[in-house]
């Protein structure tokens, strides 16, 4: 997944968290104490995303100018076939900031280790071995130049950097890659390969990026960034899984480009048809992409909670959960461990007093002082029909809805026919003594004196 | 690949993830009413609620975790850590266990932190001990356990002992038998130390962001799985185990893995399963923070599948054994 997409998902997710914490919907999912945590998390997500977006924009702006110039240059140019002579390429490591490429000529292997580079660093080493490698690099977006190391002096490189992107790529410090006429053969380089050498190979094709620093650094191709997919048959190198999706942009500060390109965004694909000459344009210059292509794929899943919150907004748990748990043992928390009499202070005096459903059920089941008897209690909950009985129920949560458990009271003497499941009511009841026993699974019965529908409370759960 | 016509030199446009995301959103918006009605069966509605609840509950802690992880990457050098920790892993393991007490951390938050420690050259056994200890023995968890079991102070002691023992034993076993190659190579690659204050902050933000995006995705997978199981598991099959102690222990251990509750909250659930004796419930409390389905997915994504496939069963078994021993001693 591209970096921009990740940032957008983060913004959305942070927005979703803020939305539910400010509208109060969060109470359907977690306990009230989590509100500040949610706000904090939402804000952090927005800040992280904003920071990354700001960096991308800055990098983009910096590249834009270069782009223009290059476009112009490129008009006249033709694709290049560059013959490199002794192109050195060794990309030793990229740390956050740099990619160094040096080239061992003649190395036989070309390990490309880009993709796996974790985090922000990537080590790429590639060295071309073979003599005539033909490398064609095609990049979209930002381009990459192909660097090609040949060993023996000739690697044919076709570099087409189409796009006005600033190209990247190539190992920056290529010592000298000569292309084009300079090498004697080859046509002038075309746009596109700039990168380490930014295009400077004019017609004569000589791009010597020797010092690498040429403008490079920082090319995050505008559009190109990200999504690097490599088709090419490189041989070998294992670790590079080609699957791409680098998110380019990079490095934390790649701009100092002292050695080479700092970042370049993606180019996609270079096909290399070549046999191993590979050159290979140092992808990876962008170090910033933090690598693991394996995992960026998981980021897609972040869209799920976003959809769920914005589009579906699942309701608080209700009758379905109560029925689902119907055949379970009593869930009268904690109180069941004791004999309990000392646990319950006397009820306040008054004609009708309001109690939480949890407390009502616990007292009915465990209070040896029978403090509920002959008292009128006001309870609020939703209706659940089970078998032939009607119940007043409430879900109680410890932390979030995943750990919710139901508490319920059987309502006697009330006509609940007009109240479907999940409709909220307030009742005034009197407990029927000794009904909360093991036989009833500690669900007390209560006779109803009054009943009226009420709206769903802001916090649908008890705690 | 030579291109001659200027027209073809134009960058080849590819469909990028950004476009895919936009299309996805548009489709979702158009299909919203269909989506809502499709979710309108009671089971799906309940599942959706539980899923959102797990995500909403865990994300803030994950955010805390990635901030700590980013801070370690940017501000704590490997050298500092080396100086603080005893050189020998066997001695450093208990230090990590104690550090877990001091740093309240949800289990989801501990995963990115543990990975960062490994990247900073801390011995994996030490980082893993921290990973296990931090969510299980921190003060918040112990207090919530005490609140959930008001008449059973020994439950708190037993939980502390069982969880701490699990963390230490797993750490020592890993120090002795663990192999570095089990970690995915991208997971343990060192982040080069940033130079200069500005690049430190940049690095802090970038690593935190990257960790969040990655781990967040895995958290969502874990949340989905846990929500599905939460709804699909017939609660009755573990509720009738009152007198079968061994079976009760096994079932509660499995349940701890499948329900994937937050370590702050699991004590309330355990307390509510009053049909069971205390010992199986203690097993539930010790196993849950050490390993559960959501953590497994998170670890596989963060540290590598080969690692997770070894670490999860090891932790599961060690946690059961430690919990039973702690229960026998303290309860």
Coordinates of N, CA, C and O in Angstrom, one line a residue, chain A residues 182-296:
Chain A
X182 N 29.7 8.3 -25.3 CA 30.9 8.2 -24.6 C 31.4 6.8 -24.6 O 32.6 6.6 -24.8
X183 N 30.6 6.1 -24.4 CA 31.0 4.7 -24.3 C 31.2 4.2 -25.7 O 31.5 3.1 -25.9
X184 N 31.0 5.0 -26.5 CA 31.2 4.6 -27.8 C 30.0 4.0 -28.4 O 29.8 4.1 -29.6
X185 N 29.2 3.6 -27.7 CA 28.0 3.1 -28.4 C 26.9 3.6 -27.6 O 26.9 3.8 -26.5
X186 N 25.9 3.5 -28.2 CA 24.7 3.8 -27.4 C 24.3 5.1 -27.8 O 24.9 5.8 -28.4
X187 N 23.0 5.2 -27.5 CA 22.5 6.4 -27.9 C 22.4 7.3 -26.7 O 22.5 6.8 -25.6
X188 N 22.1 8.4 -26.9 CA 22.1 9.4 -25.8 C 21.0 9.0 -24.9 O 20.0 8.5 -25.2
X189 N 21.2 9.3 -23.8 CA 20.3 9.0 -22.7 C 19.2 9.9 -22.8 O 19.3 11.0 -23.1
X190 N 18.2 9.4 -22.3 CA 17.0 10.1 -22.4 C 16.7 10.6 -21.1 O 17.2 10.2 -20.1
X191 N 15.6 11.1 -21.0 CA 15.2 11.6 -19.8 C 15.1 10.5 -18.9 O 14.8 9.4 -19.3
X192 N 15.1 10.8 -17.9 CA 14.8 9.7 -17.1 C 15.9 9.2 -16.3 O 15.7 8.8 -15.3
X193 N 17.0 9.3 -16.7 CA 17.8 8.7 -15.7 C 18.5 9.7 -15.1 O 19.4 10.2 -15.5
X194 N 18.1 10.1 -14.2 CA 18.7 11.1 -13.5 C 18.7 10.4 -12.3 O 18.2 9.6 -12.1
X195 N 18.9 10.7 -11.5 CA 18.9 10.1 -10.3 C 20.1 10.3 -9.9 O 20.6 11.3 -9.8
X196 N 20.8 9.4 -9.8 CA 22.1 9.6 -9.3 C 22.8 10.5 -10.2 O 23.5 11.4 -9.8
X197 N 22.5 10.4 -11.3 CA 23.1 11.2 -12.3 C 22.0 11.7 -12.8 O 21.2 11.1 -13.4
X198 N 21.7 12.8 -12.7 CA 20.5 13.2 -13.1 C 20.5 13.5 -14.4 O 20.9 14.5 -14.7
X199 N 20.2 12.7 -15.2 CA 20.1 13.0 -16.5 C 21.2 13.7 -17.0 O 21.2 14.2 -18.1
X200 N 22.1 13.8 -16.4 CA 23.0 14.5 -17.0 C 23.6 13.8 -18.0 O 24.5 13.6 -18.1
X201 N 23.3 13.1 -18.6 CA 24.1 12.6 -19.5 C 23.6 13.2 -20.7 O 22.7 12.8 -21.2
X202 N 24.0 14.1 -21.1 CA 23.4 14.7 -22.2 C 23.5 13.7 -23.3 O 23.7 12.6 -23.1
X203 N 23.6 14.3 -24.4 CA 23.6 13.5 -25.5 C 24.8 12.6 -25.5 O 24.7 11.6 -26.1
X204 N 25.7 13.0 -24.9 CA 26.7 12.1 -25.0 C 26.7 11.1 -24.0 O 27.5 10.3 -23.9
X205 N 25.7 11.1 -23.3 CA 25.5 10.0 -22.5 C 26.4 9.8 -21.4 O 26.5 8.8 -20.9
X206 N 26.9 10.6 -20.9 CA 27.8 10.2 -19.9 C 27.3 10.6 -18.6 O 27.2 11.8 -18.4
X207 N 26.8 9.7 -17.9 CA 26.4 10.3 -16.7 C 27.3 9.8 -15.7 O 27.4 8.6 -15.5
X208 N 27.9 10.6 -15.2 CA 28.8 10.1 -14.3 C 28.2 10.6 -13.1 O 28.2 11.7 -12.8
X209 N 27.8 9.8 -12.4 CA 27.2 10.3 -11.2 C 28.2 10.2 -10.2 O 28.0 10.0 -9.1
X210 N 29.3 10.4 -10.5 CA 30.3 10.0 -9.7 C 30.1 10.4 -8.3 O 30.1 9.6 -7.4
X211 N 29.9 11.5 -8.1 CA 29.8 11.8 -6.8 C 28.5 11.7 -6.3 O 28.2 11.9 -5.2
X212 N 27.8 11.3 -7.1 CA 26.5 11.0 -6.7 C 25.7 12.1 -6.3 O 24.5 12.1 -6.2
X213 N 26.2 13.1 -6.0 CA 25.3 14.0 -5.5 C 24.6 14.7 -6.4 O 24.4 15.5 -6.5
X214 N 24.3 14.5 -7.3 CA 23.7 15.4 -8.1 C 22.4 15.5 -7.8 O 21.8 14.7 -7.4
X215 N 21.8 16.2 -7.9 CA 20.5 16.5 -7.6 C 19.7 15.5 -7.0 O 18.6 15.6 -6.6
X216 N 20.2 14.6 -7.0 CA 19.4 13.5 -6.7 C 19.0 13.6 -5.3 O 19.1 14.3 -4.7
X217 N 18.7 12.9 -4.7 CA 18.2 13.1 -3.5 C 16.9 13.3 -3.7 O 16.5 13.7 -4.7
X218 N 16.0 13.0 -3.0 CA 14.8 13.5 -3.1 C 14.1 13.4 -4.3 O 13.8 14.4 -4.9
X219 N 14.0 12.4 -4.9 CA 13.0 12.5 -5.9 C 12.0 11.7 -5.4 O 12.1 10.5 -5.4
X220 N 11.0 12.2 -5.1 CA 10.0 11.4 -4.8 C 9.1 11.6 -5.9 O 8.7 12.7 -6.2
X221 N 8.9 10.8 -6.6 CA 8.2 11.1 -7.8 C 6.9 11.4 -7.5 O 6.3 10.8 -6.7
X222 N 6.5 12.3 -8.2 CA 5.2 12.7 -7.8 C 4.3 11.6 -7.8 O 3.7 11.3 -6.8
X223 N 4.0 11.1 -8.8 CA 3.0 10.2 -8.7 C 3.6 8.9 -8.5 O 3.0 8.0 -8.2
X224 N 4.7 8.9 -8.9 CA 5.2 7.6 -9.0 C 5.5 6.9 -7.7 O 5.8 5.8 -7.7
X225 N 5.4 7.5 -6.7 CA 6.0 6.9 -5.6 C 5.3 5.8 -5.1 O 4.1 5.8 -5.2
X226 N 5.9 5.0 -4.7 CA 5.2 3.9 -4.1 C 5.1 2.9 -5.1 O 5.6 3.1 -6.2
X227 N 4.5 1.9 -4.9 CA 4.2 0.9 -5.8 C 5.3 0.5 -6.7 O 5.3 0.9 -7.8
X228 N 6.2 -0.1 -6.3 CA 7.3 -0.5 -7.1 C 7.1 -1.8 -7.4 O 7.0 -2.7 -6.5
X229 N 7.0 -2.1 -8.6 CA 6.8 -3.5 -8.7 C 7.8 -4.0 -9.7 O 8.0 -3.4 -10.7
X230 N 8.3 -5.0 -9.5 CA 9.4 -5.4 -10.3 C 9.1 -6.6 -11.1 O 8.8 -7.6 -10.6
X231 N 9.2 -6.4 -12.3 CA 8.9 -7.6 -13.0 C 10.2 -8.3 -13.3 O 10.1 -9.4 -13.7
X232 N 11.1 -7.7 -13.2 CA 12.2 -8.2 -13.9 C 12.8 -9.4 -13.4 O 12.7 -9.8 -12.4
X233 N 13.4 -10.0 -14.2 CA 13.9 -11.2 -13.8 C 15.3 -11.0 -13.2 O 16.2 -11.1 -13.9
X234 N 15.4 -10.7 -12.2 CA 16.7 -10.6 -11.7 C 17.0 -11.8 -11.2 O 16.2 -12.5 -10.7
X235 N 18.1 -12.2 -11.2 CA 18.2 -13.5 -10.8 C 18.4 -13.5 -9.5 O 19.2 -13.3 -8.9
X236 N 18.2 -13.9 -9.0 CA 18.5 -14.1 -7.9 C 18.2 -13.6 -6.7 O 17.7 -14.1 -5.9
X237 N 18.5 -12.7 -6.5 CA 18.5 -12.3 -5.3 C 17.3 -12.4 -4.6 O 16.4 -11.9 -4.7
X238 N 17.4 -13.2 -3.8 CA 16.4 -13.6 -3.0 C 15.6 -12.7 -2.3 O 14.5 -12.6 -2.4
X239 N 16.0 -12.0 -1.5 CA 15.2 -11.4 -0.6 C 14.3 -10.4 -1.2 O 13.8 -9.7 -0.5
X240 N 14.4 -10.2 -2.4 CA 13.7 -9.1 -2.8 C 12.5 -9.6 -3.4 O 12.5 -10.5 -4.2
X241 N 11.4 -9.3 -2.9 CA 10.4 -10.1 -3.3 C 9.6 -9.4 -4.4 O 8.5 -9.8 -4.7
X242 N 10.1 -8.4 -4.8 CA 9.5 -7.9 -5.9 C 8.1 -7.5 -5.8 O 7.5 -6.9 -6.6
X243 N 7.5 -7.8 -4.7 CA 6.1 -7.5 -4.9 C 5.8 -6.1 -4.6 O 4.7 -5.7 -4.7
X244 N 6.6 -5.5 -4.3 CA 6.4 -4.2 -4.5 C 5.7 -3.4 -3.4 O 5.9 -3.7 -2.3
X245 N 5.1 -2.5 -3.7 CA 4.5 -1.6 -2.8 C 5.4 -1.1 -1.9 O 5.4 -1.3 -0.7
X246 N 6.3 -0.4 -2.3 CA 7.1 0.3 -1.5 C 6.5 1.5 -1.3 O 6.1 2.1 -2.2
X247 N 6.5 2.0 -0.3 CA 5.9 3.3 -0.3 C 6.9 4.4 -0.4 O 6.7 5.4 0.1
X248 N 7.7 4.3 -0.9 CA 8.5 5.3 -1.3 C 8.8 6.4 -0.4 O 9.0 6.3 0.6
X249 N 8.9 7.4 -0.7 CA 9.1 8.5 0.1 C 9.9 8.3 1.1 O 9.7 7.9 2.0
X250 N 10.7 8.7 1.1 CA 11.5 8.4 1.9 C 12.2 8.8 2.9 O 11.8 9.1 3.8
X251 N 13.2 8.9 2.9 CA 14.0 8.8 4.0 C 13.8 9.8 4.8 O 13.4 10.8 4.4
X252 N 14.1 9.6 5.9 CA 13.8 10.6 6.8 C 14.8 11.4 6.3 O 15.6 11.2 6.2
X253 N 15.1 12.1 5.9 CA 15.8 13.1 5.5 C 16.7 12.8 4.5 O 17.8 13.1 4.5
X254 N 16.2 12.3 3.5 CA 17.1 11.9 2.5 C 17.6 13.1 1.7 O 18.4 12.9 0.9
X255 N 17.2 14.2 2.1 CA 17.6 15.2 1.2 C 19.0 15.6 1.3 O 19.4 16.4 0.6
X256 N 19.7 15.1 2.1 CA 20.9 15.7 2.0 C 21.7 15.0 1.0 O 22.8 15.3 0.9
X257 N 21.2 14.2 0.5 CA 21.8 13.5 -0.6 C 23.2 13.5 -0.8 O 23.7 13.4 -1.9
X258 N 23.9 13.5 0.1 CA 25.2 13.5 -0.2 C 25.6 12.3 -0.9 O 26.4 12.2 -1.7
X259 N 25.0 11.3 -0.6 CA 25.5 10.4 -1.5 C 24.4 9.9 -2.3 O 24.0 8.8 -2.1
X260 N 24.0 10.5 -3.1 CA 23.1 9.9 -3.9 C 21.8 10.2 -3.6 O 21.5 11.1 -3.0
X261 N 21.0 9.5 -4.1 CA 19.7 9.9 -4.0 C 19.2 9.6 -2.7 O 19.3 8.6 -2.3
X262 N 18.6 10.3 -2.3 CA 17.9 10.1 -1.1 C 16.8 9.3 -1.4 O 16.8 8.2 -1.2
X263 N 15.9 9.8 -1.8 CA 14.7 9.0 -1.9 C 14.2 9.0 -3.3 O 14.2 10.0 -3.8
X264 N 13.7 8.0 -3.7 CA 13.0 8.3 -4.8 C 11.9 7.6 -4.7 O 11.8 6.6 -4.1
X265 N 11.0 7.9 -5.4 CA 9.8 7.3 -5.1 C 9.8 6.2 -6.0 O 10.7 5.7 -6.3
X266 N 8.7 5.8 -6.3 CA 8.8 4.5 -6.9 C 8.9 4.6 -8.3 O 8.5 5.5 -8.8
X267 N 9.4 3.7 -8.8 CA 9.4 3.6 -10.1 C 8.8 2.4 -10.3 O 8.9 1.6 -9.5
X268 N 8.1 2.2 -11.3 CA 7.7 0.9 -11.1 C 8.2 0.1 -12.1 O 8.0 0.2 -13.2
X269 N 8.7 -0.8 -11.8 CA 9.0 -1.8 -12.6 C 10.1 -1.6 -13.5 O 10.0 -0.8 -14.3
X270 N 11.0 -2.2 -13.6 CA 11.9 -2.1 -14.5 C 12.0 -3.4 -15.0 O 12.2 -4.2 -14.3
X271 N 11.9 -3.5 -16.1 CA 12.0 -4.8 -16.5 C 13.3 -5.0 -16.8 O 13.8 -4.3 -17.5
X272 N 13.8 -5.9 -16.5 CA 15.0 -6.1 -16.8 C 15.0 -7.2 -17.6 O 14.6 -8.2 -17.2
X273 N 15.3 -7.1 -18.8 CA 15.3 -8.3 -19.4 C 16.5 -8.9 -19.4 O 16.8 -9.9 -20.0
X274 N 17.3 -8.3 -18.9 CA 18.6 -8.7 -19.1 C 19.0 -9.8 -18.3 O 18.5 -10.1 -17.3
X275 N 19.9 -10.2 -18.6 CA 20.4 -11.3 -17.9 C 21.1 -10.6 -16.9 O 21.5 -9.6 -16.9
X276 N 21.5 -11.1 -16.2 CA 22.1 -10.5 -15.2 C 23.0 -9.4 -15.2 O 23.8 -9.3 -14.5
X277 N 22.8 -8.7 -15.9 CA 23.7 -7.6 -15.8 C 23.3 -6.7 -14.8 O 23.8 -5.8 -14.3
X278 N 22.3 -6.8 -14.4 CA 21.6 -6.0 -13.7 C 22.1 -5.0 -13.2 O 22.6 -4.9 -12.3
X279 N 21.6 -4.2 -13.5 CA 21.8 -3.1 -12.9 C 20.7 -2.8 -12.3 O 20.0 -3.2 -12.2
X280 N 20.4 -2.2 -11.9 CA 19.4 -2.2 -11.2 C 19.4 -1.1 -10.5 O 20.4 -0.7 -10.2
X281 N 18.5 -0.5 -10.6 CA 18.5 0.8 -10.2 C 18.2 0.8 -8.8 O 17.3 0.4 -8.4
X282 N 18.9 1.4 -8.1 CA 18.8 1.3 -6.7 C 17.5 1.7 -6.3 O 17.3 2.8 -6.0
X283 N 16.7 0.8 -6.2 CA 15.5 1.3 -5.6 C 15.9 1.3 -4.3 O 16.8 0.7 -3.9
X284 N 15.3 1.6 -3.5 CA 15.8 1.6 -2.4 C 16.4 2.7 -2.0 O 17.0 2.9 -1.1
X285 N 16.4 3.6 -2.8 CA 17.0 4.7 -2.3 C 16.1 5.3 -1.4 O 16.4 6.1 -0.6
X286 N 15.0 4.9 -1.5 CA 14.1 5.5 -0.7 C 14.1 4.8 0.4 O 13.7 3.7 0.5
X287 N 14.6 5.2 1.3 CA 14.6 4.4 2.4 C 13.5 4.5 3.1 O 13.2 3.9 4.0
X288 N 12.8 5.4 2.9 CA 11.8 5.6 3.8 C 10.8 4.7 3.8 O 9.9 4.7 4.6
X289 N 10.8 4.0 2.9 CA 9.7 3.2 2.8 C 9.9 2.3 3.8 O 10.4 1.5 3.8
X290 N 9.7 2.1 4.6 CA 9.9 1.3 5.5 C 9.5 0.0 5.2 O 8.6 -0.4 5.5
X291 N 10.1 -0.5 4.4 CA 10.0 -1.7 4.1 C 9.2 -2.7 4.0 O 8.9 -3.1 3.0
X292 N 8.8 -3.3 4.9 CA 8.3 -4.6 4.7 C 7.2 -4.6 3.9 O 6.1 -4.2 4.3
X293 N 7.4 -5.0 2.7 CA 6.2 -5.0 1.9 C 5.3 -6.0 2.4 O 4.1 -5.9 2.2
X294 N 5.7 -6.9 3.2 CA 4.8 -7.9 3.6 C 3.7 -7.3 4.4 O 2.6 -7.7 4.4
X295 N 4.0 -6.3 5.2 CA 3.1 -6.0 6.1 C 2.2 -4.8 5.7 O 1.1 -4.6 6.3
X296 N 2.6 -4.1 4.7 CA 1.8 -3.0 4.4 C 0.5 -3.5 3.9 O -0.5 -2.8 3.9

